[in-house]
Short mmCIF file of C-alpha atoms and ligand atoms in Angstrom, two decimals:
data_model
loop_
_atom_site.label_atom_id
_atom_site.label_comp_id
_atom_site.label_asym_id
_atom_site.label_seq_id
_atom_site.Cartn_x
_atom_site.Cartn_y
_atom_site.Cartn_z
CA UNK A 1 99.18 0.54 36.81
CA UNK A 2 99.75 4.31 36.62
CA UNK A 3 98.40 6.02 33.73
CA UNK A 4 99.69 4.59 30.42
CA UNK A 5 102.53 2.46 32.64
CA UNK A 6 103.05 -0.33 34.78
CA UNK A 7 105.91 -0.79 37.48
CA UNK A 8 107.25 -3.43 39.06
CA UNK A 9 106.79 -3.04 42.88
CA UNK A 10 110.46 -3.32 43.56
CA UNK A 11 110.71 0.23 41.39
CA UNK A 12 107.64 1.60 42.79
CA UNK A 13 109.38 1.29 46.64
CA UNK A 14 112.35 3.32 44.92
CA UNK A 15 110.24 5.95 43.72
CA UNK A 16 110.10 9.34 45.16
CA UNK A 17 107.32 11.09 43.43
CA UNK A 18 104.86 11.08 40.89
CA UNK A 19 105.28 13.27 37.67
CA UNK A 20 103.71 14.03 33.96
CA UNK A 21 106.96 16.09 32.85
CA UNK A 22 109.80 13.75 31.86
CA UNK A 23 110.14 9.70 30.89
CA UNK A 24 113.05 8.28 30.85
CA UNK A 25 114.06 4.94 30.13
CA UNK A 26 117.29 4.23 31.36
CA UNK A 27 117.86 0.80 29.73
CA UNK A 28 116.72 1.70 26.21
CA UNK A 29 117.95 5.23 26.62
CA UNK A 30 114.79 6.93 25.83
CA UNK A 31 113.83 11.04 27.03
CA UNK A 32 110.62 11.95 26.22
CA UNK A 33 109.67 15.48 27.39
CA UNK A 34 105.59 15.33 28.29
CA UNK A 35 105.31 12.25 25.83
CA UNK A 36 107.67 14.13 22.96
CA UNK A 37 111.03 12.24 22.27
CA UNK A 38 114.04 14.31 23.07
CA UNK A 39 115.31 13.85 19.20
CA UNK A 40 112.10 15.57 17.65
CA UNK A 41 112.34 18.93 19.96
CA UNK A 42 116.13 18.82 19.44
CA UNK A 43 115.21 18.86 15.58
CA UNK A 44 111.91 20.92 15.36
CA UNK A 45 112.06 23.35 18.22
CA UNK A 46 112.97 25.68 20.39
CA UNK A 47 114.34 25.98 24.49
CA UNK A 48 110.98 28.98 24.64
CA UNK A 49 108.33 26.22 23.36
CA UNK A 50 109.97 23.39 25.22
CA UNK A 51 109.47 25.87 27.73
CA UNK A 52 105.96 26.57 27.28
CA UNK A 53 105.64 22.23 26.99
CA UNK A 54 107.36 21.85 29.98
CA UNK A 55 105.57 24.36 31.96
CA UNK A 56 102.03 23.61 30.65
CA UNK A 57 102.11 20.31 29.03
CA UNK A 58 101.14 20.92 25.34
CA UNK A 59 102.54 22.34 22.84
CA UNK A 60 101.90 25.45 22.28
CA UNK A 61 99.82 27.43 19.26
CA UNK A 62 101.57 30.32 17.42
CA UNK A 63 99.30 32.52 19.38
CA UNK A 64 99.93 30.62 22.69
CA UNK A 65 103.37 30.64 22.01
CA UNK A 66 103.51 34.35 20.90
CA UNK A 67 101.64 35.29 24.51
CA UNK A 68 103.90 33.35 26.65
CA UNK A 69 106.86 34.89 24.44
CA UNK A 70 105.64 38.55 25.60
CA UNK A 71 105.30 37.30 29.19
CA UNK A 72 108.80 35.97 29.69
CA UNK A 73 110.50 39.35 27.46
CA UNK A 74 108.26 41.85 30.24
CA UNK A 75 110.36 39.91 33.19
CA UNK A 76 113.63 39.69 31.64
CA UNK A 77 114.61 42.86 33.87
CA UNK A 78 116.23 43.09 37.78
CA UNK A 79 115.14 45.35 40.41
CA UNK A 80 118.00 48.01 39.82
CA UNK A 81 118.89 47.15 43.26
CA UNK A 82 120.30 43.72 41.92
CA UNK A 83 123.30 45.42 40.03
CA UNK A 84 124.71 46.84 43.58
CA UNK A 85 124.13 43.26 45.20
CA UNK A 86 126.06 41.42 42.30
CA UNK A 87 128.62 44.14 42.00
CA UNK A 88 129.10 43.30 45.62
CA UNK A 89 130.55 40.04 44.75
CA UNK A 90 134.51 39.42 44.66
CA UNK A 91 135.82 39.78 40.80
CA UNK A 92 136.74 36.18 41.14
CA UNK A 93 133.59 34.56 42.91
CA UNK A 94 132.87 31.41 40.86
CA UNK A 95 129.42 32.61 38.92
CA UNK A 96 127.42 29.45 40.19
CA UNK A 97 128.23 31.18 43.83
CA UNK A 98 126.93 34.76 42.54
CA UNK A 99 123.53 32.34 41.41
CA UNK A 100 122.71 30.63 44.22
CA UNK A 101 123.07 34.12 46.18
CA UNK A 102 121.50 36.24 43.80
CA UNK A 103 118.74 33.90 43.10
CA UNK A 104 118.28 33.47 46.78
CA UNK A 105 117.75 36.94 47.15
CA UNK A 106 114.59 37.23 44.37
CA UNK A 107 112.60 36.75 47.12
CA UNK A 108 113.37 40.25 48.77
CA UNK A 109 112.84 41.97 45.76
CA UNK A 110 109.61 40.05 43.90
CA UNK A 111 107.30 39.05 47.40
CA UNK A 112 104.47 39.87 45.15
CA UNK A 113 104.49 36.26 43.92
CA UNK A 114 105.73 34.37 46.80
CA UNK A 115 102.36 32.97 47.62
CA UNK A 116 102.74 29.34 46.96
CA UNK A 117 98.98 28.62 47.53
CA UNK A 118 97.97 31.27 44.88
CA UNK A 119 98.33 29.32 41.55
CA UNK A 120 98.73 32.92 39.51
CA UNK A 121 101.63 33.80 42.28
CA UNK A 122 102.89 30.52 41.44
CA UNK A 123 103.01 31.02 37.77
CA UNK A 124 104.34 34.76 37.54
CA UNK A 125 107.44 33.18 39.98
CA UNK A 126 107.90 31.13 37.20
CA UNK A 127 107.76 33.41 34.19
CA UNK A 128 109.97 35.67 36.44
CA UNK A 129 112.73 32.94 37.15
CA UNK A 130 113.13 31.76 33.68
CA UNK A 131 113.47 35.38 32.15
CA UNK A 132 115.57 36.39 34.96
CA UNK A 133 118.32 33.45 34.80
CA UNK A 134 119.78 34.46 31.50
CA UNK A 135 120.32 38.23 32.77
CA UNK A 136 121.62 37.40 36.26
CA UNK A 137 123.88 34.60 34.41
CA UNK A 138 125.24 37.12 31.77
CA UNK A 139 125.83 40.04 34.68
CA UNK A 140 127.66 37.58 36.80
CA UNK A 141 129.89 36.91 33.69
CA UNK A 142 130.29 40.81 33.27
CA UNK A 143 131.04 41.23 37.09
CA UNK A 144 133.59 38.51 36.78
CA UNK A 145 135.55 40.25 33.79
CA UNK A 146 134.81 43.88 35.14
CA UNK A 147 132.62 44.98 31.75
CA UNK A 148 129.31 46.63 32.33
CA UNK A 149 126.04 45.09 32.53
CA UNK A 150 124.38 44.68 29.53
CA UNK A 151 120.81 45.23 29.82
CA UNK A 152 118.29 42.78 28.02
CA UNK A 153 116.82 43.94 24.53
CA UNK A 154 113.20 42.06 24.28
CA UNK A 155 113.53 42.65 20.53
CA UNK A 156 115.56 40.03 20.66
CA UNK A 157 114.78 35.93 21.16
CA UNK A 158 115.45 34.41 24.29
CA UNK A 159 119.09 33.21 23.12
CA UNK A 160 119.86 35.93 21.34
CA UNK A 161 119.61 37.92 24.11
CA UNK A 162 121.46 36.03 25.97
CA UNK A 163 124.17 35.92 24.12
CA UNK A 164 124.11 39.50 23.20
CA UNK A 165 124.23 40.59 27.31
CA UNK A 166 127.10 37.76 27.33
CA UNK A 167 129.28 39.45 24.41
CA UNK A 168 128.08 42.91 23.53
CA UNK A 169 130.25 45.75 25.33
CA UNK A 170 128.79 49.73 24.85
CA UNK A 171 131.46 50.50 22.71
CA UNK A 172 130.54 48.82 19.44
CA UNK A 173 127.27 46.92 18.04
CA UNK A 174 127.18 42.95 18.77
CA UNK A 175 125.08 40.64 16.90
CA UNK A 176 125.22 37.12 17.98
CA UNK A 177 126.72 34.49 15.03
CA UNK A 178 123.35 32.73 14.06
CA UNK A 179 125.37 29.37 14.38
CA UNK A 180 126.16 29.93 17.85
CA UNK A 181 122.53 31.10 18.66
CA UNK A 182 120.97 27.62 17.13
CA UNK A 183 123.57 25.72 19.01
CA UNK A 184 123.18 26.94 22.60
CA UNK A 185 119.19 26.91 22.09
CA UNK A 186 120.07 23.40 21.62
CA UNK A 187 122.14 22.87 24.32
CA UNK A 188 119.74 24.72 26.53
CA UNK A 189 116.29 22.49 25.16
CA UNK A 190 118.30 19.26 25.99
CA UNK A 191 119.44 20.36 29.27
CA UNK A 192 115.61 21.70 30.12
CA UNK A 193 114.42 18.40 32.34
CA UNK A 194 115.75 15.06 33.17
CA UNK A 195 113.56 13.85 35.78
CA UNK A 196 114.07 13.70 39.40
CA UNK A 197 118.00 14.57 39.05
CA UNK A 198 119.79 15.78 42.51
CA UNK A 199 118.66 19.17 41.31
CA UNK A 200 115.36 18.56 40.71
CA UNK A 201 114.83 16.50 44.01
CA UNK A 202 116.24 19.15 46.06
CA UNK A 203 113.89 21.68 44.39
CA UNK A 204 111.11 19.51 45.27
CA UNK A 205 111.88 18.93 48.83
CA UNK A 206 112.67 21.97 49.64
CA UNK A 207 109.35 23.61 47.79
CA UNK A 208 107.30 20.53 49.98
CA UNK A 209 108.12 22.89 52.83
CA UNK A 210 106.49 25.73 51.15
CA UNK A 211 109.28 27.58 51.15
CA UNK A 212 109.56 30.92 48.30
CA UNK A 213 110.12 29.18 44.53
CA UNK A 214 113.22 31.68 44.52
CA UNK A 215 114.53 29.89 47.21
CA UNK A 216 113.93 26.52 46.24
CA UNK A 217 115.46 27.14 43.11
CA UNK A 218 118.46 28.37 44.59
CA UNK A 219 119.10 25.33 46.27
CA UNK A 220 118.74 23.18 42.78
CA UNK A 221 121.25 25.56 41.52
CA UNK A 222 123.69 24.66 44.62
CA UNK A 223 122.94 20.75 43.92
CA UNK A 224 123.20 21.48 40.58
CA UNK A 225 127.02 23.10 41.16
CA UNK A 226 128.47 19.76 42.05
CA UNK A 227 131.02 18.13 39.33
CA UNK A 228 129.17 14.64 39.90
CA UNK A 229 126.07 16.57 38.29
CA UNK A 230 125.75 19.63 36.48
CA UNK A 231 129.64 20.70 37.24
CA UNK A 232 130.76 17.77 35.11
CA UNK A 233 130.28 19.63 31.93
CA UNK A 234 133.66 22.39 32.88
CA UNK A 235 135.28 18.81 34.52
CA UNK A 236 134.89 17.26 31.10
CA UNK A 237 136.75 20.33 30.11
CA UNK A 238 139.09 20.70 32.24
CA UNK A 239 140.38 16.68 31.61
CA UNK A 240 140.36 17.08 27.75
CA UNK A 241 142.79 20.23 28.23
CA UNK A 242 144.70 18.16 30.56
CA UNK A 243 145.06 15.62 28.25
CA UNK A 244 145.85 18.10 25.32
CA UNK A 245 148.57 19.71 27.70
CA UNK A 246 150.19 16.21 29.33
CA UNK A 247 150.16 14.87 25.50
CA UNK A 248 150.24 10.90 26.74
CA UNK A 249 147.50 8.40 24.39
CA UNK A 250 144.41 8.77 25.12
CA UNK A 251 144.44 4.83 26.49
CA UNK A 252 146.45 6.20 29.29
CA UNK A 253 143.41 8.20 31.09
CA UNK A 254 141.29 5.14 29.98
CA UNK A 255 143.55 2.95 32.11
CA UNK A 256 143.76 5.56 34.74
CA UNK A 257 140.25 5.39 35.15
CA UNK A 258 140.08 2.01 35.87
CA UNK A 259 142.91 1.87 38.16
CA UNK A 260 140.93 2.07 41.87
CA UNK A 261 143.87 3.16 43.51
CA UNK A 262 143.99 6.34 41.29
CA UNK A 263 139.96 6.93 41.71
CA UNK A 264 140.32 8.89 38.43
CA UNK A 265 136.94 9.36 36.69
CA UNK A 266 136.13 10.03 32.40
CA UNK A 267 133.87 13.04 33.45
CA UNK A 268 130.85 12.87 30.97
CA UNK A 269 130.74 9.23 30.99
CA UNK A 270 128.25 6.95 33.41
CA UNK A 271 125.21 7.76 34.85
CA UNK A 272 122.96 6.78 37.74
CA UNK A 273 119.80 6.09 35.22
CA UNK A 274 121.12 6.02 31.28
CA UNK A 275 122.73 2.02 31.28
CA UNK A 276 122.91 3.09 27.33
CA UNK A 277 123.89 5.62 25.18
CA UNK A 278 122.68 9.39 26.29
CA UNK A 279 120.26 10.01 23.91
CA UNK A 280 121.10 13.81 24.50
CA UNK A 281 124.67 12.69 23.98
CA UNK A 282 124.26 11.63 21.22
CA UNK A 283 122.61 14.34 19.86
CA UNK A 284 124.87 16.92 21.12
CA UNK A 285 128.02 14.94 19.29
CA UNK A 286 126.32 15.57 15.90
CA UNK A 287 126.08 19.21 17.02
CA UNK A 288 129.46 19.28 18.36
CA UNK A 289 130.50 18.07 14.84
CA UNK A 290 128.54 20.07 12.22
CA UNK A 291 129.13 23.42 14.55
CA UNK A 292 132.99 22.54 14.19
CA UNK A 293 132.87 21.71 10.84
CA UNK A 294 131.76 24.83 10.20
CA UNK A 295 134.60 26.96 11.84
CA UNK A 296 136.80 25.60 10.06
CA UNK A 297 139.90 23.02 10.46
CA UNK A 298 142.69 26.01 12.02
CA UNK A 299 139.35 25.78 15.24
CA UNK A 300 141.30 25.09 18.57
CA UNK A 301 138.39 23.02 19.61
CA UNK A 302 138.74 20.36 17.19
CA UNK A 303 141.47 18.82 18.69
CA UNK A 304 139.75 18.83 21.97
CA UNK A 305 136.48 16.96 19.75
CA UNK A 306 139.22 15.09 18.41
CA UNK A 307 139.95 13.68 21.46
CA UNK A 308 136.80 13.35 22.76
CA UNK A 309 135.81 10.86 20.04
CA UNK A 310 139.05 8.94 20.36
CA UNK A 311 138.30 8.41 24.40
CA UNK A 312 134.63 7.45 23.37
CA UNK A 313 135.70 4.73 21.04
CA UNK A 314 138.53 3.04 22.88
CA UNK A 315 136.37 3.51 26.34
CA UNK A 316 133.17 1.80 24.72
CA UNK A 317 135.38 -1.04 23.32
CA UNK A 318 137.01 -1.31 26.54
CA UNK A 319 135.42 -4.39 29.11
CA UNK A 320 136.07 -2.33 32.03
CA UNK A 321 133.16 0.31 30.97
CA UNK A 322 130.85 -2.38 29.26
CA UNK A 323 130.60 -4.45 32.11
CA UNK A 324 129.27 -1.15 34.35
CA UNK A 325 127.48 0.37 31.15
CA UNK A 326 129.39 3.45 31.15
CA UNK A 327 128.24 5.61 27.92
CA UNK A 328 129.17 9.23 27.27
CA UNK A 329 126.56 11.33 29.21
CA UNK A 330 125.08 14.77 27.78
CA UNK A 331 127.91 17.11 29.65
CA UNK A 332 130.91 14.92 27.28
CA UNK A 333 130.46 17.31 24.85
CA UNK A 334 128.51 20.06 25.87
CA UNK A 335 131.11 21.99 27.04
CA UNK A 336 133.35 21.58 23.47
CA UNK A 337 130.27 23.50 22.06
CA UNK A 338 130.11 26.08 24.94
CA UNK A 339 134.11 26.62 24.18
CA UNK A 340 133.66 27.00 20.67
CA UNK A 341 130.85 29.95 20.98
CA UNK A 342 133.15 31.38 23.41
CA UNK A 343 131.87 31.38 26.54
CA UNK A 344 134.21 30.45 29.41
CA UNK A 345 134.85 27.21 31.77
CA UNK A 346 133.08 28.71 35.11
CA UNK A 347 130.16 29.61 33.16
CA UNK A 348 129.07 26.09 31.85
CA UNK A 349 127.84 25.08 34.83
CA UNK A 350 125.84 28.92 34.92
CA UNK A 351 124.75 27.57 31.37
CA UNK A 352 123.26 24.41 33.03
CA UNK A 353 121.20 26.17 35.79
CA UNK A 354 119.57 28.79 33.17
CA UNK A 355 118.39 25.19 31.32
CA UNK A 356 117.59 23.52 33.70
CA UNK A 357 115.16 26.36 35.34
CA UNK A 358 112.08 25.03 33.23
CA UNK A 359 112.05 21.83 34.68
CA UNK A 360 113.03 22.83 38.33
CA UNK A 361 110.01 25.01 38.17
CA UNK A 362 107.95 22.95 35.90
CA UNK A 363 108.39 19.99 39.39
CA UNK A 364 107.61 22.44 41.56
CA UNK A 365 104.50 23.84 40.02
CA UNK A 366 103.17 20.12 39.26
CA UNK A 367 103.79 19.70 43.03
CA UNK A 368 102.41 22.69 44.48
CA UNK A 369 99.27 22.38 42.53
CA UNK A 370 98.59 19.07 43.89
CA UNK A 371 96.40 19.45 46.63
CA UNK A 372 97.52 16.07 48.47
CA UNK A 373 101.13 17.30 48.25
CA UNK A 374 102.71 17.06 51.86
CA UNK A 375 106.24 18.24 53.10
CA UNK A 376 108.82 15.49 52.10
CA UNK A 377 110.24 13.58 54.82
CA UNK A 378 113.04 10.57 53.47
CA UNK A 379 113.51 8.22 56.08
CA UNK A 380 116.87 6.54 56.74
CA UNK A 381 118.42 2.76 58.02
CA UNK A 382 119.65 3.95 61.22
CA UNK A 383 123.03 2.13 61.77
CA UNK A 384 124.38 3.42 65.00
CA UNK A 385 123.90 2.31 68.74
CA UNK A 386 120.74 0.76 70.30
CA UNK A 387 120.58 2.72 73.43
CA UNK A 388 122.90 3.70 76.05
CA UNK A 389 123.34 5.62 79.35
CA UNK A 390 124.85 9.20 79.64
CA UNK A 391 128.33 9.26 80.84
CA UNK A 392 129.31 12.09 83.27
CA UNK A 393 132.41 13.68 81.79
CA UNK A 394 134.58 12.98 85.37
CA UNK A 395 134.16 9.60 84.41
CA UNK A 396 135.03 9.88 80.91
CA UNK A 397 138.48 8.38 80.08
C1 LIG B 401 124.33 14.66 35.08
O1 LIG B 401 120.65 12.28 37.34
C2 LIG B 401 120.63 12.93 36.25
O2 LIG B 401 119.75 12.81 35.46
C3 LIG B 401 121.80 13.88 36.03
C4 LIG B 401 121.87 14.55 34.68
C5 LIG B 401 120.74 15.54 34.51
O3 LIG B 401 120.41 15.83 33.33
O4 LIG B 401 120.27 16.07 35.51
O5 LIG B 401 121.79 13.58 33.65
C6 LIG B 401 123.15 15.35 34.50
O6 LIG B 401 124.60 14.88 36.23
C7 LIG B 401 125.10 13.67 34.25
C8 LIG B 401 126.26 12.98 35.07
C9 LIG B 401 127.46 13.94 35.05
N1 LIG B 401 128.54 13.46 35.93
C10 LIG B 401 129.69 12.97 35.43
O7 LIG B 401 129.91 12.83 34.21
C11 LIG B 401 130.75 12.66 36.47
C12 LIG B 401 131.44 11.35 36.11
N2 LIG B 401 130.47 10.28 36.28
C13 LIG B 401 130.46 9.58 37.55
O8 LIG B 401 130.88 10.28 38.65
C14 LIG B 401 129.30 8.62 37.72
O9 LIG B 401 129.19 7.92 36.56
C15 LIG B 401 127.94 9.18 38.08
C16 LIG B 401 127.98 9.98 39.32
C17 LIG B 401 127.39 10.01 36.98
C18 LIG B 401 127.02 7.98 38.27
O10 LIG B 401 127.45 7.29 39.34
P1 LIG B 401 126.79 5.86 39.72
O11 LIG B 401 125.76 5.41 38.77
O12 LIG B 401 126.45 5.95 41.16
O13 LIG B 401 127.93 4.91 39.44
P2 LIG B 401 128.90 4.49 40.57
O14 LIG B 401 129.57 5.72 41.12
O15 LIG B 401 128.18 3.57 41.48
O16 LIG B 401 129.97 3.66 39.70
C19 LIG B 401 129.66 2.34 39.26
C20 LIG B 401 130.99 1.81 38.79
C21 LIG B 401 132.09 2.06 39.82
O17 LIG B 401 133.07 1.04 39.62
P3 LIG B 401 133.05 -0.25 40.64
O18 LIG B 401 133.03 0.30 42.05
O19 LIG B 401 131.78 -1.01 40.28
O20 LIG B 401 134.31 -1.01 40.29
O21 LIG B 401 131.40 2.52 37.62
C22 LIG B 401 132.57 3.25 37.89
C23 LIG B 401 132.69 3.37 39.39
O22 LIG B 401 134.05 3.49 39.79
N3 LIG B 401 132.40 4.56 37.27
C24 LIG B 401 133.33 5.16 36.55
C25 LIG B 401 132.73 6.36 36.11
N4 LIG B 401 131.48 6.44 36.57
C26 LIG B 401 131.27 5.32 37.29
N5 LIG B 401 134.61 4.82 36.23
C27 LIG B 401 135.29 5.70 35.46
N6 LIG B 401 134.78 6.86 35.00
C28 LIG B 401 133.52 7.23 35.30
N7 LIG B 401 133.03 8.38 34.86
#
């Protein structure tokens, strides 16, 4: 018995942690964020209160929310210092590389809240680290396309501004289309927590060493990089405009991906927890669909949702995928959306990590607060040789 749950001791032994954040039912592909199903903050609200949720466990009051509104704006700024760092990067470094290094680095530049025993310390990092993600995300997009920085405008919501440092150049005014503001939100509130995800478990272990929260979040955002996690939502991408460009059926990649000589994978579908449907998928497909339908039929991305729906239906009719419960996961159509606002393939995964940033920091403040929290230490099933004697290398063959 744990709280309002009960486990079956085979799942406890699997366990690695215990958390209030995120449920998830893998079987009846349920996500509930601190109790609140993932369909009713999709509807209702927005990625700032899911942040506030996330962080703090409730939701918010206008007032409450208004507060921790003005605390995120006043850190949405880098040391100055942080523009000559990034611009050190090459043109063509892969964003994700520029956010693992730059985020790395926060620690040299904000040791004022690096005390991980100091609970305050602990909870400017993470004001700082949210509000900082969407600026170094949007300068590492400007480095990478040799336009100036854009510096944040705290008149501005949190996506809005984002957007704005994205897309707006000095030479003429930018404002954000209001579609493509409600859609990332989106994107970014169902992305916000999943659990203990790769990400999220590296985040944990390495903040169980009491290591800086800048660095520990650095490392989620190099776990997070991989296209078996958080890189799967450019892969997705990247095999839809393959299969737009090769113009074969759509069954043809289906068969391809059950061919285990080819080892050919439907990026967005399966998942190591969700046995069903998504629920974020879902979710995001409707969005996908009603964002499209509003550009307009002459929208280069609707053949890419096009085919996206037409590989759903033949996969989830297809025995091959039943039998190993393989369901469209929440990057399958992400990335159409992140297309269709117009921000580029090596940013999605950027997108993901500026998410994701609430609940890597939500774990790791529900961690360090708990007073019984040790250093994590996995064990293994060692599989290699009893014991043997040293061999002097004369004698070596
Ligand atoms: C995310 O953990 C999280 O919560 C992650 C995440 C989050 O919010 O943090 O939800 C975000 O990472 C979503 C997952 C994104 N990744 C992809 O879409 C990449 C493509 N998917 C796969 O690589 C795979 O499905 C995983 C990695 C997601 C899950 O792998 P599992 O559960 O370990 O499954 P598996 O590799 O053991 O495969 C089981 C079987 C195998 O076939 P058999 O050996 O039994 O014959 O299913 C097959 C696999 O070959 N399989 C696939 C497949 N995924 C699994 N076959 C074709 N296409 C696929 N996508």
């Amino acid at each position: 018995e744990l709280g309002y749950f009960t486990y079956d001791p085979g799942f406890l032994s699997t366990a690695s942690c215990q958390s209030a954040i995120t449920y998830i039912d893998g079987n009846e592909g349920i996500l509930r964020y601190r109790g609140y199903p993932i369909e009713q903050l999709a509807e209702h609200s927005s990625y700032l209160e899911v942040c506030y949720l996330l962080l703090y466990g409730e939701l918010p009051s206008a007032t409450e929310l208004g507060e921790f509104g003005n605390h995120i704006t006043r850190h949405t700024m880098l040391h100055e210092a942080m523009r000559r760092f990034m611009s050190a990067f090459r043109h063509d470094a892969h964003p994700m590389a520029t956010m693992v290094g730059v985020v790395g680095a926060l620690s040299a530049f904000y040791s004022d809240s690096t005390d991980v025993h100091n609970a305050r310390q602990r909870e400017i990092s993470a004001h700082r680290l949210i509000a900082k993600m969407p600026t170094i995300a949007a300068w590492s997009y400007k480095h990478s396309i040799g336009e100036p920085f854009v510096y944040p405008d705290n008149k501005l919501g949190f996506t809005e501004n984002f957007l704005r440092m994205m897309f707006a150049v000095p030479t003429e005014p930018f404002v954000p289309d209001a579609r493509f503001v409600r859609a990332l939100d989106l994107i970014l509130i169902l992305h916000a927590d999943h659990e203990q995800n790769a990400s999220t478990s590296t985040v944990r272990l390495t903040g169980s060493s009491e290591a800086n929260p800048f660095a520990a979040i650095s490392a989620g955002i190099a776990s997070l990089w991989g296209p078996a996690h958080g890189g799967a939502n450019e892969a997705v991408i990247s095999m839809l405009d393959e299969i737009v460009a090769e113009g074969r059926p759509v069954q043809h990649y289906v068969d391809r991906a059950k061919d285990k000589e080819d080892r050919y994978r439907l990026m967005g579908f399966g998942h190591r927890v969700y046995k069903n449907y998504d629920p974020r998928a879902r979710i995001i497909r409707k969005v996908c669909h009603d964002l499209l339908s509003g550009l307009g039929e002459d929208n280069p991305n609707q053949e890419l949702f096009d085919i996206a729906m037409e590989l759903e239906r033949i996969a989830l009719q297809d025995d091959y995928f039943k039998e190993r419960n393989l369901y469209p996961n929440v990057d399958f159509y992400s990335g159409i959306i992140l297309r269709a606002i117009g921000i580029p393939l090596n940013m999605f995964t950027v997108i993901f990590s500026m998410a994701r940033t609430v609940g890597w920091v939500a774990h790791w403040m529900e961690m360090m607060a708990d007073p019984k929290s040790r250093i994590g230490r996995p064990r293994q099933l060692y599989t290699g040789y009893v014991a043997r004697d040293y061999v002097p290398l004369e004698t070596r063959a």
